[in-house]
Coordinates of C-alpha atoms in Angstrom, one line a residue:
M1 CA 1.4 13.4 -34.1
K2 CA -0.3 15.3 -31.3
L3 CA 0.2 14.3 -27.7
H4 CA -2.7 13.9 -25.3
P5 CA -3.2 17.0 -23.1
R6 CA -2.5 14.9 -20.0
F7 CA 1.1 14.4 -21.1
Q8 CA 1.9 18.0 -21.8
C9 CA 2.0 19.1 -18.2
Y10 CA 5.8 19.4 -18.0
R11 CA 6.0 22.2 -20.6
E12 CA 4.3 24.7 -18.4
Y13 CA 6.5 24.2 -15.3
P14 CA 10.3 24.4 -14.6
K15 CA 12.4 21.4 -13.9
E16 CA 12.4 21.9 -10.1
A17 CA 8.6 21.8 -10.1
S18 CA 8.1 18.9 -12.4
W19 CA 8.0 16.3 -9.6
A20 CA 5.5 18.3 -7.5
H21 CA 3.2 18.7 -10.5
Y22 CA 3.5 15.0 -11.3
Y23 CA 2.5 14.1 -7.8
I24 CA -0.5 16.5 -7.8
H25 CA -1.9 15.3 -11.1
Y26 CA -1.1 11.6 -11.0
I27 CA -0.6 10.4 -7.4
Q28 CA -2.7 12.7 -5.3
P29 CA -6.1 11.4 -6.5
I30 CA -5.3 7.9 -5.2
S31 CA -3.8 9.2 -2.0
L32 CA -6.9 11.1 -1.1
S33 CA -8.6 8.2 0.7
P34 CA -12.0 8.4 2.4
K35 CA -12.2 9.3 6.1
K36 CA -13.0 5.7 7.1
T37 CA -9.9 4.2 5.5
I38 CA -6.2 4.8 5.6
L39 CA -4.0 4.4 2.5
S40 CA -0.3 3.7 2.9
T41 CA 2.1 3.6 -0.1
F42 CA 5.8 2.9 -0.3
A43 CA 7.4 2.5 -3.8
D44 CA 5.1 -0.1 -5.5
D45 CA 3.6 -1.5 -2.3
T46 CA 0.2 -0.2 -1.3
A47 CA -1.9 -1.1 1.8
I48 CA -5.5 0.0 2.7
T49 CA -6.7 -0.4 6.3
T50 CA -10.0 0.2 8.0
T51 CA -11.3 -0.4 11.5
H52 CA -14.8 -1.2 12.6
P53 CA -16.4 -3.5 15.2
D54 CA -18.8 -4.9 12.6
P55 CA -17.0 -7.0 10.0
A56 CA -19.7 -6.3 7.3
L57 CA -19.2 -2.5 7.7
A58 CA -15.5 -2.9 7.7
S59 CA -15.6 -4.7 4.3
A60 CA -18.1 -2.1 3.0
N61 CA -15.7 0.7 3.8
L62 CA -12.9 -1.2 2.2
Q63 CA -15.0 -1.9 -0.9
H64 CA -15.9 1.7 -1.3
H65 CA -12.2 2.7 -1.4
L66 CA -11.4 -0.1 -3.9
G67 CA -14.1 1.3 -6.1
R68 CA -12.3 4.7 -6.2
I69 CA -9.1 2.9 -7.0
E70 CA -10.8 1.1 -9.9
N71 CA -11.9 4.4 -11.4
W72 CA -8.4 5.8 -11.0
T73 CA -6.7 2.9 -12.7
R74 CA -9.3 2.9 -15.5
K75 CA -8.7 6.6 -16.1
W76 CA -5.0 6.2 -16.4
R77 CA -5.2 2.8 -18.2
L78 CA -3.4 0.8 -15.5
K79 CA -3.8 -2.9 -14.7
I80 CA -3.8 -4.3 -11.2
N81 CA -3.0 -8.0 -10.6
E82 CA -5.8 -9.0 -8.3
S83 CA -4.3 -12.5 -7.6
K84 CA -1.2 -10.9 -6.0
S85 CA -3.3 -8.8 -3.7
T86 CA -4.2 -10.2 -0.2
H87 CA -7.2 -9.5 2.1
I88 CA -6.4 -10.1 5.8
T89 CA -8.5 -9.5 8.9
F90 CA -6.7 -8.5 12.1
T91 CA -8.8 -9.7 15.0
L92 CA -8.9 -12.0 18.0
R93 CA -12.3 -13.3 17.0
R94 CA -12.9 -16.3 14.8
G95 CA -13.8 -15.9 11.1
H96 CA -13.0 -13.3 8.5
C97 CA -14.6 -10.2 7.1
P98 CA -16.8 -10.6 4.0
P99 CA -14.7 -10.7 0.8
V100 CA -14.1 -7.6 -1.2
H101 CA -13.7 -7.4 -5.0
L102 CA -11.4 -5.5 -7.4
N103 CA -12.4 -5.3 -11.0
R104 CA -15.1 -7.9 -10.4
T105 CA -12.5 -10.3 -9.0
A106 CA -12.6 -11.5 -5.4
I107 CA -9.3 -10.7 -3.6
P108 CA -8.0 -13.9 -1.9
Q109 CA -8.1 -13.9 1.9
A110 CA -5.2 -15.2 4.0
D111 CA -4.1 -15.4 7.6
T112 CA -0.6 -14.0 7.0
V113 CA 0.5 -11.2 4.7
K114 CA 4.0 -9.9 3.9
Y115 CA 4.3 -6.1 3.7
L116 CA 7.6 -4.2 3.5
G117 CA 9.6 -7.3 4.6
L118 CA 7.4 -8.0 7.6
H119 CA 5.0 -10.9 8.0
F120 CA 1.8 -9.9 9.7
D121 CA -0.5 -12.6 11.0
K122 CA -4.1 -12.0 11.8
R123 CA -3.5 -12.0 15.6
L124 CA -0.3 -9.9 15.4
T125 CA 1.7 -12.4 17.4
W126 CA 4.7 -12.2 15.0
K127 CA 4.9 -16.0 15.2
D128 CA 5.2 -16.5 11.4
H129 CA 7.6 -13.6 11.0
V130 CA 10.0 -15.1 13.6
R131 CA 9.8 -18.5 12.1
T132 CA 10.5 -17.1 8.6
K133 CA 13.5 -15.1 9.8
R134 CA 14.9 -18.2 11.6
K135 CA 14.7 -20.2 8.4
Q136 CA 16.5 -17.4 6.5
L137 CA 19.2 -17.3 9.2
D138 CA 19.7 -21.0 8.9
I139 CA 20.1 -20.8 5.1
K140 CA 22.5 -17.9 5.3
T141 CA 24.5 -19.6 8.1
R142 CA 25.0 -22.7 6.0
E143 CA 26.2 -20.6 3.1
L144 CA 28.7 -18.9 5.3
N145 CA 29.7 -22.0 7.3
W146 CA 33.0 -22.3 5.5
L147 CA 33.9 -18.8 6.8
I148 CA 32.4 -18.7 10.3
G149 CA 32.5 -22.5 11.1
K150 CA 34.8 -24.2 13.5
R151 CA 37.2 -25.2 10.8
S152 CA 37.4 -21.8 9.2
P153 CA 40.9 -20.2 9.2
L154 CA 39.5 -16.7 9.9
S155 CA 40.1 -15.0 13.2
Q156 CA 37.4 -14.6 15.8
E157 CA 37.2 -10.8 15.1
N158 CA 36.5 -11.4 11.4
K159 CA 33.9 -14.1 12.1
L160 CA 32.1 -11.6 14.5
L161 CA 32.4 -9.0 11.8
L162 CA 30.6 -11.3 9.3
Y163 CA 27.9 -12.0 11.8
K164 CA 27.3 -8.3 12.5
T165 CA 27.3 -7.2 8.8
V166 CA 25.5 -10.1 7.2
L167 CA 23.5 -12.2 9.6
K168 CA 22.5 -9.8 12.3
H169 CA 20.6 -7.5 9.9
V170 CA 18.3 -10.4 8.9
W171 CA 16.6 -10.5 12.3
T172 CA 17.1 -6.8 13.4
Y173 CA 15.0 -5.5 10.5
G174 CA 11.8 -4.2 11.9
L175 CA 12.8 -5.1 15.4
E176 CA 11.1 -1.9 16.7
L177 CA 7.7 -3.6 15.8
W178 CA 8.1 -7.3 16.2
G179 CA 10.3 -7.0 19.3
C180 CA 7.2 -6.9 21.5
A181 CA 6.4 -10.5 20.6
S182 CA 6.1 -13.1 23.3
K183 CA 9.1 -14.4 25.2
S184 CA 8.9 -17.8 23.4
N185 CA 9.2 -16.2 20.0
I186 CA 12.1 -13.9 21.1
A187 CA 13.8 -17.0 22.5
I188 CA 13.9 -18.6 19.0
I189 CA 16.2 -15.8 17.7
Q190 CA 18.1 -15.8 21.0
R191 CA 18.9 -19.5 20.7
Y192 CA 20.2 -19.0 17.2
Q193 CA 22.5 -16.2 18.3
S194 CA 23.8 -18.3 21.3
K195 CA 24.5 -21.3 19.1
L196 CA 26.3 -19.2 16.5
L197 CA 28.5 -17.5 19.1
R198 CA 29.4 -20.9 20.4
T199 CA 30.4 -22.0 16.9
I200 CA 32.4 -18.9 16.2
N201 CA 34.3 -19.1 19.4
N202 CA 34.5 -22.9 19.3
A203 CA 33.6 -22.9 23.0
P204 CA 33.4 -26.1 25.0
W205 CA 30.2 -27.3 26.6
Y206 CA 30.9 -25.9 30.1
V207 CA 31.1 -22.2 28.9
S208 CA 27.7 -20.6 29.6
N209 CA 25.9 -18.5 27.0
H210 CA 26.1 -15.5 29.3
T211 CA 29.8 -15.8 29.4
L212 CA 30.0 -15.9 25.6
H213 CA 27.8 -12.8 25.2
S214 CA 29.8 -10.8 27.8
D215 CA 33.3 -11.9 26.5
L216 CA 32.4 -11.3 22.9
H217 CA 30.6 -8.0 23.7
I218 CA 27.4 -9.2 21.9
P219 CA 24.2 -7.9 23.5
Y220 CA 21.1 -10.1 24.0
V221 CA 18.1 -9.8 21.6
L222 CA 16.0 -8.1 24.3
T223 CA 18.8 -5.6 24.9
V224 CA 19.1 -4.7 21.2
F225 CA 15.3 -4.3 21.1
R226 CA 15.3 -1.9 24.1
E227 CA 18.1 0.2 22.5
R228 CA 16.5 0.4 19.1
T229 CA 13.0 1.1 20.6
T230 CA 14.4 3.9 22.8
A231 CA 16.0 5.6 19.7
H232 CA 12.8 5.0 17.7
R233 CA 10.7 6.7 20.5
K234 CA 13.0 9.8 20.4
V235 CA 12.5 10.1 16.7
L236 CA 8.7 9.8 17.0
D237 CA 8.6 12.4 19.7
S238 CA 10.1 15.0 17.4
H239 CA 8.5 13.9 14.2
P240 CA 6.1 16.5 12.6
N241 CA 3.8 13.9 11.0
P242 CA 0.5 13.7 12.9
L243 CA -0.2 10.2 11.7
L244 CA 2.4 8.9 14.1
E245 CA 0.5 10.1 17.1
P246 CA -1.2 6.7 17.7
L247 CA 2.2 5.0 17.9
I248 CA 3.3 7.3 20.8
H249 CA -0.1 7.2 22.6
P250 CA -1.8 4.0 21.8
P251 CA -5.5 3.5 22.7
N252 CA -6.2 2.0 26.1
D253 CA -8.2 -1.0 25.0
R254 CA -5.7 -3.8 25.3
R255 CA -6.9 -7.4 25.5
L256 CA -5.2 -10.5 27.0
K257 CA -2.4 -8.3 28.5
R258 CA -1.1 -7.6 25.0
R259 CA 2.3 -6.0 25.1
W260 CA 3.0 -2.7 23.4
T261 CA 6.2 -1.8 21.5
F262 CA 7.4 0.8 24.1
D263 CA 6.6 -1.2 27.2
N264 CA 10.2 -2.5 27.4
I265 CA 11.5 1.0 27.7
H266 CA 10.1 1.3 31.3
E267 CA 11.3 -2.2 32.0
G268 CA 14.8 -1.4 30.9
S269 CA 16.1 0.0 34.1
A270 CA 15.0 -3.0 36.2
A271 CA 16.2 -5.5 33.6
G272 CA 19.6 -3.7 33.5
R273 CA 20.0 -4.2 37.2
L274 CA 19.1 -7.8 36.9
D275 CA 21.6 -8.4 34.0
K276 CA 24.3 -6.8 36.1
R277 CA 23.6 -9.2 39.0
Q278 CA 23.5 -12.2 36.6
T279 CA 26.8 -11.1 35.2
E280 CA 28.5 -10.9 38.6
N281 CA 27.0 -14.3 39.6
S282 CA 28.0 -16.0 36.4
T283 CA 31.5 -14.6 36.5
L284 CA 32.0 -15.9 40.1
A285 CA 30.6 -19.3 39.1
Y286 CA 32.8 -19.5 36.0
R287 CA 35.9 -18.7 38.1
R288 CA 35.0 -21.4 40.7
Q289 CA 34.4 -23.9 37.9
C290 CA 37.7 -23.1 36.3
S291 CA 39.6 -23.3 39.6
V292 CA 38.1 -26.8 40.2
M293 CA 39.0 -28.0 36.8
F294 CA 42.5 -26.7 36.9
S295 CA 43.0 -28.3 40.4
D296 CA 41.8 -31.6 39.0
C297 CA 44.3 -31.4 36.2

């Protein structure tokens, strides 16, 4: 039996060059996207994005790229499940872009799409992502209630260790992006953390949330966002990939006072001074409260 010439490429190259040759002959044709679209791939997840003020032209550019993907999949005898693909329009206007087709099948449109573990809504408010993460946190917390609950025999240090290693990573994933959400969405995760710390410490009602965070050395959600965003900004400044330039210097066409990811870096110094004042005031108030309670006893 004679192999097809396409599958004999490894015989002409050494082992260290096999992967590079595989990429050039198999992956590169699909990665060479037109100038009007951007192709992003990670493992088996692929996303195609295009931007245009006219919805019809935006769908036309996207349809042109999908046509090239059809030819590529037909050449290598691959099958794409059109029903699992999603077409989403990111805009503040009403309505959607005209539908696009893949293999003569219309790709279903949606207002929310999940990509690489993040839930993107059409207005990029991160509302659906925060709600989904809150549900996941509630499910995992119920599963670990026998370990971190009030009746658990574990010590406080072990309970905090479980929170940092199991539960905290659920909401910190992708925080560099969705951390710029509105204050009401950030407060949803903050309320969960405050309630969990109160359960772990079995604190009474008169202990404030600020006292729990300071005594247990657990930072607030906004503080974690500022720290991770600052580290992320340093990595982007020294990264050689030119595609990351729009993340560092975004276009100056914001609407509705939309917050950007790195806005909190400039607000960090002022917020740090405010947190310090709140810490001092809450400490004094807690001491006065304790002195009154002890004197009543």
